[in-house]
Every structure is written in C-alpha cells, then in structure tokens.
PDB file of C-alpha atoms in Angstrom:
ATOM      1  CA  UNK H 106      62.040  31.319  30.334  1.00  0.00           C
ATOM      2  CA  UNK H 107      59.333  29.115  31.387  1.00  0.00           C
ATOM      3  CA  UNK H 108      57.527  26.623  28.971  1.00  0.00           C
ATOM      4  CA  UNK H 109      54.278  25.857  29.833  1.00  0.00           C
ATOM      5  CA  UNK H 110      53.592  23.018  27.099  1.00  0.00           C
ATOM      6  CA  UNK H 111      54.506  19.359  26.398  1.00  0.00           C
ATOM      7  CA  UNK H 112      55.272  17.964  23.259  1.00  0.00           C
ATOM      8  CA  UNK H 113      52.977  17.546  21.424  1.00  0.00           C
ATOM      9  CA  UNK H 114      51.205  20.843  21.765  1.00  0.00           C
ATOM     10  CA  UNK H 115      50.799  23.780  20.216  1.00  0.00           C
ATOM     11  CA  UNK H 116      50.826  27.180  21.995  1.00  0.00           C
ATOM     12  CA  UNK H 117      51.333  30.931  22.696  1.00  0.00           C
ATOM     13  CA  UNK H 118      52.643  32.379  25.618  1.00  0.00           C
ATOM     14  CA  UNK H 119      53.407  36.237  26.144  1.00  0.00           C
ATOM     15  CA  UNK H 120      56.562  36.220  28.391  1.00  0.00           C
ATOM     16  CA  UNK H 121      58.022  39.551  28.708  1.00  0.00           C
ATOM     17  CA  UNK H 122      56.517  42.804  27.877  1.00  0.00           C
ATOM     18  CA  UNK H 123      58.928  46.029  27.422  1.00  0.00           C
ATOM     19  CA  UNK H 124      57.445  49.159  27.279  1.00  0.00           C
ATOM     20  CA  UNK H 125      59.256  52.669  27.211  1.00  0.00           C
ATOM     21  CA  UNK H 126      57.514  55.979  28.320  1.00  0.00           C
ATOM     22  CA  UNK H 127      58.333  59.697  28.580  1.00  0.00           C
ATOM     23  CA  UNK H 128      57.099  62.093  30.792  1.00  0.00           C
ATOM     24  CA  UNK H 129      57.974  65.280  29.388  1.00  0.00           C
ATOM     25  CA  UNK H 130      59.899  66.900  32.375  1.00  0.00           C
ATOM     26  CA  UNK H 131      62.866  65.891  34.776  1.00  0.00           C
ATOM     27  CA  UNK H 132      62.715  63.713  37.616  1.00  0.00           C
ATOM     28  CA  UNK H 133      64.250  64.163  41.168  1.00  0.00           C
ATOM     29  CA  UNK H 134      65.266  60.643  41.118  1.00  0.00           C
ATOM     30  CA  UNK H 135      67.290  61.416  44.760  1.00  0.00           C
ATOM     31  CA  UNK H 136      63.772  62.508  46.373  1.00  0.00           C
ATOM     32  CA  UNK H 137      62.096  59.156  45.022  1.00  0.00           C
ATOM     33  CA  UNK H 138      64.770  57.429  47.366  1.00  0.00           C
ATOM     34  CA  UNK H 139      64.357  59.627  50.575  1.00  0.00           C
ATOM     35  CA  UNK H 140      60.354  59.265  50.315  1.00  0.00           C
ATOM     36  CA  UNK H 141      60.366  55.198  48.668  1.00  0.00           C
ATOM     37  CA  UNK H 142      63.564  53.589  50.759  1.00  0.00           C
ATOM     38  CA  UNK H 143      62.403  49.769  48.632  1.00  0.00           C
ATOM     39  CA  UNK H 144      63.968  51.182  45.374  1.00  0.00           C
ATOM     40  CA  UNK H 145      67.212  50.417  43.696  1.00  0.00           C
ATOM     41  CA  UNK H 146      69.551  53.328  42.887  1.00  0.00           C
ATOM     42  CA  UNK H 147      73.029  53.182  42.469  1.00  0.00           C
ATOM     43  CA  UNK H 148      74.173  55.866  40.381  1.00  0.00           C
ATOM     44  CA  UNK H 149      77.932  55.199  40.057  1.00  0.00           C
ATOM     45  CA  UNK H 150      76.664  51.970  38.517  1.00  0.00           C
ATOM     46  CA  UNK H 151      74.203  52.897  36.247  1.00  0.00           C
ATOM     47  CA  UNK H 152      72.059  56.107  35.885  1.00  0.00           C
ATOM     48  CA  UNK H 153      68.572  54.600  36.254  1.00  0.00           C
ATOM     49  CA  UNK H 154      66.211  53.755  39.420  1.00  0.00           C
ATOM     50  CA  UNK H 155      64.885  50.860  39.168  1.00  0.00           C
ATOM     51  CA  UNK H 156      60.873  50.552  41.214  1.00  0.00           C
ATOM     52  CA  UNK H 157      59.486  47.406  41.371  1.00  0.00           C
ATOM     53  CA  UNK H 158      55.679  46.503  41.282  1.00  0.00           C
ATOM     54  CA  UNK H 159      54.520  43.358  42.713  1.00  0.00           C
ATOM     55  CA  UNK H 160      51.125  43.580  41.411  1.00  0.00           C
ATOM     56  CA  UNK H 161      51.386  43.585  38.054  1.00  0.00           C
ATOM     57  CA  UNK H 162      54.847  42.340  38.773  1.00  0.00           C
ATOM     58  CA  UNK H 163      57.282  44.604  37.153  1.00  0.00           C
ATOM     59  CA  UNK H 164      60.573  46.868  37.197  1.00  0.00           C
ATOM     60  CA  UNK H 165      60.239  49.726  36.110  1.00  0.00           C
ATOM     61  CA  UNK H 166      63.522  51.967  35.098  1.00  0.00           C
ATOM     62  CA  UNK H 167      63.152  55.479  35.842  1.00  0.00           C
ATOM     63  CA  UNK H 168      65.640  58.267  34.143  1.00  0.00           C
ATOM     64  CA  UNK H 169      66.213  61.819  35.730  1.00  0.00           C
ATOM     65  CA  UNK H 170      65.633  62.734  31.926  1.00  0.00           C
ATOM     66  CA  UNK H 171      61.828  61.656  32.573  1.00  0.00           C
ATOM     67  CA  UNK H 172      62.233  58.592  31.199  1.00  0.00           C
ATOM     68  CA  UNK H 173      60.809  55.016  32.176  1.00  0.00           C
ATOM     69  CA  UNK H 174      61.443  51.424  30.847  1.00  0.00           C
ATOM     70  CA  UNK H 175      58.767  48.847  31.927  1.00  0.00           C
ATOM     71  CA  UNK H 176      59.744  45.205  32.131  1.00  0.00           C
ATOM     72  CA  UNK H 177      58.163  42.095  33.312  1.00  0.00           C
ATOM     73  CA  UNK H 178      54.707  42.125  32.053  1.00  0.00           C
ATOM     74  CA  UNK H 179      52.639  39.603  30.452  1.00  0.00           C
ATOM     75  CA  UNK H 180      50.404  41.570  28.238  1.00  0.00           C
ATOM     76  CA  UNK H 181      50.611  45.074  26.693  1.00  0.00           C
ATOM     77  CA  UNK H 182      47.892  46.386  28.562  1.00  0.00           C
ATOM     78  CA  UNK H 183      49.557  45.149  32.134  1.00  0.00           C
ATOM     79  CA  UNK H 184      52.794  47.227  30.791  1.00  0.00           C
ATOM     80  CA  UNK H 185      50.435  50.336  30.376  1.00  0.00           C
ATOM     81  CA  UNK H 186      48.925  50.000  33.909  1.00  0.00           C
ATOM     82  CA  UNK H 187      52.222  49.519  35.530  1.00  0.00           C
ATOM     83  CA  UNK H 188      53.830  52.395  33.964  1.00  0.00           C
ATOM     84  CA  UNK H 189      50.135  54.489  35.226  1.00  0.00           C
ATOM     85  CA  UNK H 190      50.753  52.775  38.616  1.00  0.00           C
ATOM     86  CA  UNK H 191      53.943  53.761  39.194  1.00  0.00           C
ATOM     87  CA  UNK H 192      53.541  57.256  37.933  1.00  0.00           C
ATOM     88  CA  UNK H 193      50.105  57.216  40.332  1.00  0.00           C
ATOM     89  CA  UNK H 194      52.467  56.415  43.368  1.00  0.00           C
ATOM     90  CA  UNK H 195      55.329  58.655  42.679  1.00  0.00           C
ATOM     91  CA  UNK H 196      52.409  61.634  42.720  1.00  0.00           C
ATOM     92  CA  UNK H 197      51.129  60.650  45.561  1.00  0.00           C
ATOM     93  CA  UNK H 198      53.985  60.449  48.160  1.00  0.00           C
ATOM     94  CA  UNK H 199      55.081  63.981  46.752  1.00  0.00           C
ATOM     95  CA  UNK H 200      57.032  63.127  43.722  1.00  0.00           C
ATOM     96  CA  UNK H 201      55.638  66.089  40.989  1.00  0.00           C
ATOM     97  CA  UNK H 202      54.583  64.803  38.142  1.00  0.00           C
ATOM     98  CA  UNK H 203      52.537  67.487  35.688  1.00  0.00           C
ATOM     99  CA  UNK H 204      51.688  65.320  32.381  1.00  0.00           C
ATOM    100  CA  UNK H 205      50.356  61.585  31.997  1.00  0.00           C
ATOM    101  CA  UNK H 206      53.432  59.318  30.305  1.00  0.00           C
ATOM    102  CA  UNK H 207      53.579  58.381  26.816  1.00  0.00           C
ATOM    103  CA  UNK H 208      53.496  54.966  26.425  1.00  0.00           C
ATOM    104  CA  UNK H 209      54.953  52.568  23.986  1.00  0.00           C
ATOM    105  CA  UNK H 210      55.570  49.377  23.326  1.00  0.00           C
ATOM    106  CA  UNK H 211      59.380  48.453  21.988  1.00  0.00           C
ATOM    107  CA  UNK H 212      59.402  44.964  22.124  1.00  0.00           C
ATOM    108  CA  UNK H 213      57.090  41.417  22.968  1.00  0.00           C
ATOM    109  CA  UNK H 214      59.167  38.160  23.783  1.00  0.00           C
ATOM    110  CA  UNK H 215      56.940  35.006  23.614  1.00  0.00           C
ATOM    111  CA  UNK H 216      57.146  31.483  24.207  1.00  0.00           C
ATOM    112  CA  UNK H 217      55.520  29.344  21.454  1.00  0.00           C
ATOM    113  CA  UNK H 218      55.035  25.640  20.501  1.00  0.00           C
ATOM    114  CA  UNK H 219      54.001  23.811  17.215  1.00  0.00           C
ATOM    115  CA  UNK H 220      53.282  20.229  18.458  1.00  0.00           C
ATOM    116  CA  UNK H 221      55.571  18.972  15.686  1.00  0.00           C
ATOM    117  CA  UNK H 222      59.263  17.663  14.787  1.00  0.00           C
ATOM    118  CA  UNK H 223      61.060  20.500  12.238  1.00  0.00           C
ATOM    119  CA  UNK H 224      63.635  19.970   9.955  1.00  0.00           C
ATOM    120  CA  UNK H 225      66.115  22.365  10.782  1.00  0.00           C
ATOM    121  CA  UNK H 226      68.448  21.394   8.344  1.00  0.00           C
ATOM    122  CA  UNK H 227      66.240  21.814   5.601  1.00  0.00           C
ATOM    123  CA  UNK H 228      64.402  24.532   6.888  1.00  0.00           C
ATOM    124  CA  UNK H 229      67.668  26.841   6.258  1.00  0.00           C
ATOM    125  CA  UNK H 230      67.256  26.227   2.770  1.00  0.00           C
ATOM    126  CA  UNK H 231      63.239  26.560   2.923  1.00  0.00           C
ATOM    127  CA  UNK H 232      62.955  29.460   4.394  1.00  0.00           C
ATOM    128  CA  UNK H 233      64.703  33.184   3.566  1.00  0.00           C
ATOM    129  CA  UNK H 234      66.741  35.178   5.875  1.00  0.00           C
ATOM    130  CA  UNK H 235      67.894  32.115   8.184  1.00  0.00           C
ATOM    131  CA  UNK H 236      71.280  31.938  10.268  1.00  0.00           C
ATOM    132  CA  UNK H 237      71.825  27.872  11.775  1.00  0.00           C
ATOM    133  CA  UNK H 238      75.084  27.413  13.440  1.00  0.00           C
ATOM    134  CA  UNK H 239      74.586  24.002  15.252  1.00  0.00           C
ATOM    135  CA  UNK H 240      78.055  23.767  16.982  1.00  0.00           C
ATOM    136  CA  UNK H 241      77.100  27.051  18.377  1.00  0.00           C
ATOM    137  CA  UNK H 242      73.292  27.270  19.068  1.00  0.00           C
ATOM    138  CA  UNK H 243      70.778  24.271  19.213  1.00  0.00           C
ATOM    139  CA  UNK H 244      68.293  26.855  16.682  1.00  0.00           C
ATOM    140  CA  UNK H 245      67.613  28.315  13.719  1.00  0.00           C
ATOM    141  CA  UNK H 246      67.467  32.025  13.739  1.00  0.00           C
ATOM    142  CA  UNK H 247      64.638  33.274  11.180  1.00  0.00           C
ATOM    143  CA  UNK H 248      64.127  36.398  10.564  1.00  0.00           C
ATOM    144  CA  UNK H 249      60.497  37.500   9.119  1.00  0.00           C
ATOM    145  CA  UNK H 250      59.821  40.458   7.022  1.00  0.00           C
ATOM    146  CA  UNK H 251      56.196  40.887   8.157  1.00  0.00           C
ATOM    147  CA  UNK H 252      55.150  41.068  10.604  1.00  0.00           C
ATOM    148  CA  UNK H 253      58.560  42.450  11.273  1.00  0.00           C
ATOM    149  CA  UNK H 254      59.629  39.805  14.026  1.00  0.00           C
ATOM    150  CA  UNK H 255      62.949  37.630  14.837  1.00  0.00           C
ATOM    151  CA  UNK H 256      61.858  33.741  15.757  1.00  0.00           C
ATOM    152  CA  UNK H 257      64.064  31.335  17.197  1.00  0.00           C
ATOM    153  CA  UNK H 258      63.020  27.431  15.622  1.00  0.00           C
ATOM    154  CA  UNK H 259      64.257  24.570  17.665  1.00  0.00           C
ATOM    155  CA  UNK H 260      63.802  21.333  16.325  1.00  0.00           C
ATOM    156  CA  UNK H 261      61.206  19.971  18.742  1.00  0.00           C
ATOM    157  CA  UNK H 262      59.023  22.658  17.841  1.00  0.00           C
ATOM    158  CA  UNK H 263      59.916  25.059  20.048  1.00  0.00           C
ATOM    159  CA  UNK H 264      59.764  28.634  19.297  1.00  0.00           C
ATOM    160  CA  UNK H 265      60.353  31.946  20.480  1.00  0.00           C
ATOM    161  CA  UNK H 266      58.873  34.720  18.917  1.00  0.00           C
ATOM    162  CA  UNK H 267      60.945  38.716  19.403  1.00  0.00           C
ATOM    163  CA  UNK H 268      60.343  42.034  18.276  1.00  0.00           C
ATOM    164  CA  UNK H 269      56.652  42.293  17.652  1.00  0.00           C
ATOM    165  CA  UNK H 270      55.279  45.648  18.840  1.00  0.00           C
ATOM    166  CA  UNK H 271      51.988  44.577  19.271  1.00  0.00           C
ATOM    167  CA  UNK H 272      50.374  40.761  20.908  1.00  0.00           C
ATOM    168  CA  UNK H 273      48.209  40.337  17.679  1.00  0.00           C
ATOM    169  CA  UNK H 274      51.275  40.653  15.890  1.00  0.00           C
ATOM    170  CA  UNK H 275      52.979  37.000  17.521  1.00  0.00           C
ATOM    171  CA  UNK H 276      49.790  35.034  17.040  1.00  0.00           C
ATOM    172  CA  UNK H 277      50.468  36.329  12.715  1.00  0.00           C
ATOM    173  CA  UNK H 278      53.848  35.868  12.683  1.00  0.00           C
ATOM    174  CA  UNK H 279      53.289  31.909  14.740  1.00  0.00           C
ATOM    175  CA  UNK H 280      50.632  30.986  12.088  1.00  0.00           C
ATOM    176  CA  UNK H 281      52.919  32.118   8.901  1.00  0.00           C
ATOM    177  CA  UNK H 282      55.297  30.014   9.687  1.00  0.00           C
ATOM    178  CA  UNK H 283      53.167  26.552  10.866  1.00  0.00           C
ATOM    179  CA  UNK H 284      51.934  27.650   6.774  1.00  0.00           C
ATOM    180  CA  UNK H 285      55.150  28.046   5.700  1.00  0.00           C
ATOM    181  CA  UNK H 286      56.691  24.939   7.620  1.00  0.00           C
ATOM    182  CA  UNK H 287      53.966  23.056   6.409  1.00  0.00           C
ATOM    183  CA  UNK H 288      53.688  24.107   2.310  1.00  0.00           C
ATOM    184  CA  UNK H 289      57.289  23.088   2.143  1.00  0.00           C
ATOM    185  CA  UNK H 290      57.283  19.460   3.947  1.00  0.00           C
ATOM    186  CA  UNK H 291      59.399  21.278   6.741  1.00  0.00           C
ATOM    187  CA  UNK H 292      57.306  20.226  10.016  1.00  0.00           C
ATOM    188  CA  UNK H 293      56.022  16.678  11.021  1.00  0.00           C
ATOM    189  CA  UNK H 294      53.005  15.401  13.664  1.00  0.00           C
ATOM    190  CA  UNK H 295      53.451  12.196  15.526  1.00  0.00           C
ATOM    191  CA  UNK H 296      49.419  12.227  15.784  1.00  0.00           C
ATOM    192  CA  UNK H 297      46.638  11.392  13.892  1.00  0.00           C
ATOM    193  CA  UNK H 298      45.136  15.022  14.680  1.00  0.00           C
ATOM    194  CA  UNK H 299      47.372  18.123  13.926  1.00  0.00           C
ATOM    195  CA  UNK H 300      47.892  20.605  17.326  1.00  0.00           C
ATOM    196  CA  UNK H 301      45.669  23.413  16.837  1.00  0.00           C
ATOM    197  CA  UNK H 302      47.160  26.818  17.705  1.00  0.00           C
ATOM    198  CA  UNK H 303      45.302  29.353  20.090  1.00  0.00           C
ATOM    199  CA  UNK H 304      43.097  31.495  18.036  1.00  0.00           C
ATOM    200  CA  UNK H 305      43.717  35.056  17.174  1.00  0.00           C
ATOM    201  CA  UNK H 306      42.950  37.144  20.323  1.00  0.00           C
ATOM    202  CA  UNK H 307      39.751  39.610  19.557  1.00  0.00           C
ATOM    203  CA  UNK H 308      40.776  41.636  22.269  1.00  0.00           C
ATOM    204  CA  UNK H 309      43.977  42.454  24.437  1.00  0.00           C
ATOM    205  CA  UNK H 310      44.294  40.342  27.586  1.00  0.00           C
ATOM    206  CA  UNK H 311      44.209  42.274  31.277  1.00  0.00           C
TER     207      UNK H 311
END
C-alpha cells in the first residue's frame, strides 16, 4: 500500500474498493474463455475467472453461480462502473446476460494520516476495544463501534482505516478519532499549526 503523505500531514486516501454483485442467473464461465483468451481461469485451482479492466483498473472475479467480486478500485462509484463494464463486454462478444447486476459494496480499505506523534502505549488504555502486541505488530488495532470500522494506529500517525461500506463513512470514522486522540492528550503536533484533514466529501468521487 502506497502512502502518498509526509509527516507532518494529514490525509485520506481510498486504496482498495471491493464490491460484490449478483446477476441472478448462471454463467458459462468456459465460453467467456473461448470468446476473451486475456482472462484467468484455472478451475482445478480455484472456481472463479478472474477479468481484468485496465481502465478503471480492476479484477473482477466471476462465479458460474452468477456471481462477481470487484477489486482494485479507488472510489465506490469506479467499483460500480467496472462491474457495468464488464457485464457491458461479456454481452457484447455473446456472453448472455438477461438482468443488470446488483451491486454492493462489502468493504473500503484506506490510507490515512494525522500529521501527529500518538501515544500508543497510552492510547490502549484511552481508547475501548484496542489489541497492541508490539513484539508482534508495530500498531494498535482499534476497533470502532460507529461507524462500524477496524483502524490500524501506528505511532507516526499513520492509519489505515477497514470495513466501512460507504467513502463518507472513513472521512467519520478519521475525524472521531483525531477528537478522541486529542480530548484525551493521546496525539502530539511538532508545528505551530495543527494538519487539517480533507473535508467531508459532498459528493462521491468518479
């Protein structure tokens, strides 16, 4: 996972996107290899086909059952229009498709930054629901009740955010705990000017 920050900032990047969707029928998953020769399908292996997207670039699982597991995208509305791409392509070289997918979204990994030094040590004690094993893992595992999420606190203020079903729902859960880190003495700024996280998005991002 790629952080795009330096210390010092604060900041929210979406990194990984997974989206399931059903499509209500079964899927020839033998004819999507004789008319698309790019995909990946090894049965003996493991049961899914795996079709890759370079634009949005994606993988996208596809089940003989009908269903599809989206990876790889940045936003939740990229995961949507990869999962309608990829359904648009299979119809179109032959591969029947009668229904539109049902789309949703299981589970948003981001990449986040405070700007600030935190007290791991204490912070097992100041917040709820934390696991800290140093010998074994560099961070604090913190697990937040709402929004339901699972963050991962490294001491240079390093985070990364899991579970969220929706974008909004990382940019919440970041903020809580700066407040949180913050009311209890748990976070410190080297400058005079606290890092000021990305607002709320109004809107999902393309």
């Amino acid at each position: 996972m790629t952080v795009l920050s330096d210390q010092g900032k604060a900041f929210i990047n979406i990194e990984n996107v997974v989206a399931s969707a059903t499509l209500k029928q079964r899927i020839d998953l033998n004819a999507i290899v004789r008319i698309f020769p790019g995909v990946e399908y090894r049965p003996e292996q493991f049961p899914g086909l795996v079709y890759r997207l370079k634009k949005p670039k994606t993988a996208t699982l596809i089940f003989s059952s009908g269903k599809m597991v989206c990876t790889g995208s940045k936003s939740e509305r990229q995961a949507r229009k990869a999962v309608f791409k990829v359904v648009d392509e299979l119809k179109r070289d032959g591969i029947v498709i009668l229904g539109r997918p049902e789309i949703t979204i299981q589970n948003i990994v981001a990449s986040c930054g405070l700007g600030g030094h935190i007290d791991l040590e204490k912070a097992v004690y100041g917040l709820t629901k934390t696991m800290y094993e140093p010998e074994q893992f560099p961070g604090l595992i913190y697990r937040m009740d709402e929004p339901k999420v699972v963050i991962l606190i490294f001491a240079s203020g390093k985070l990364v955010c899991t579970g969220a079903k929706k974008e909004i729902q990382v940019y919440v859960a970041v903020k809580k705990l700066q407040e949180i880190l913050e009311s209890k003495n748990l976070i410190s700024y080297e400058g005079p000017e606290k890092p000021r996280l990305p607002a709320l998005p109004t809107k999902v991002k393309d």
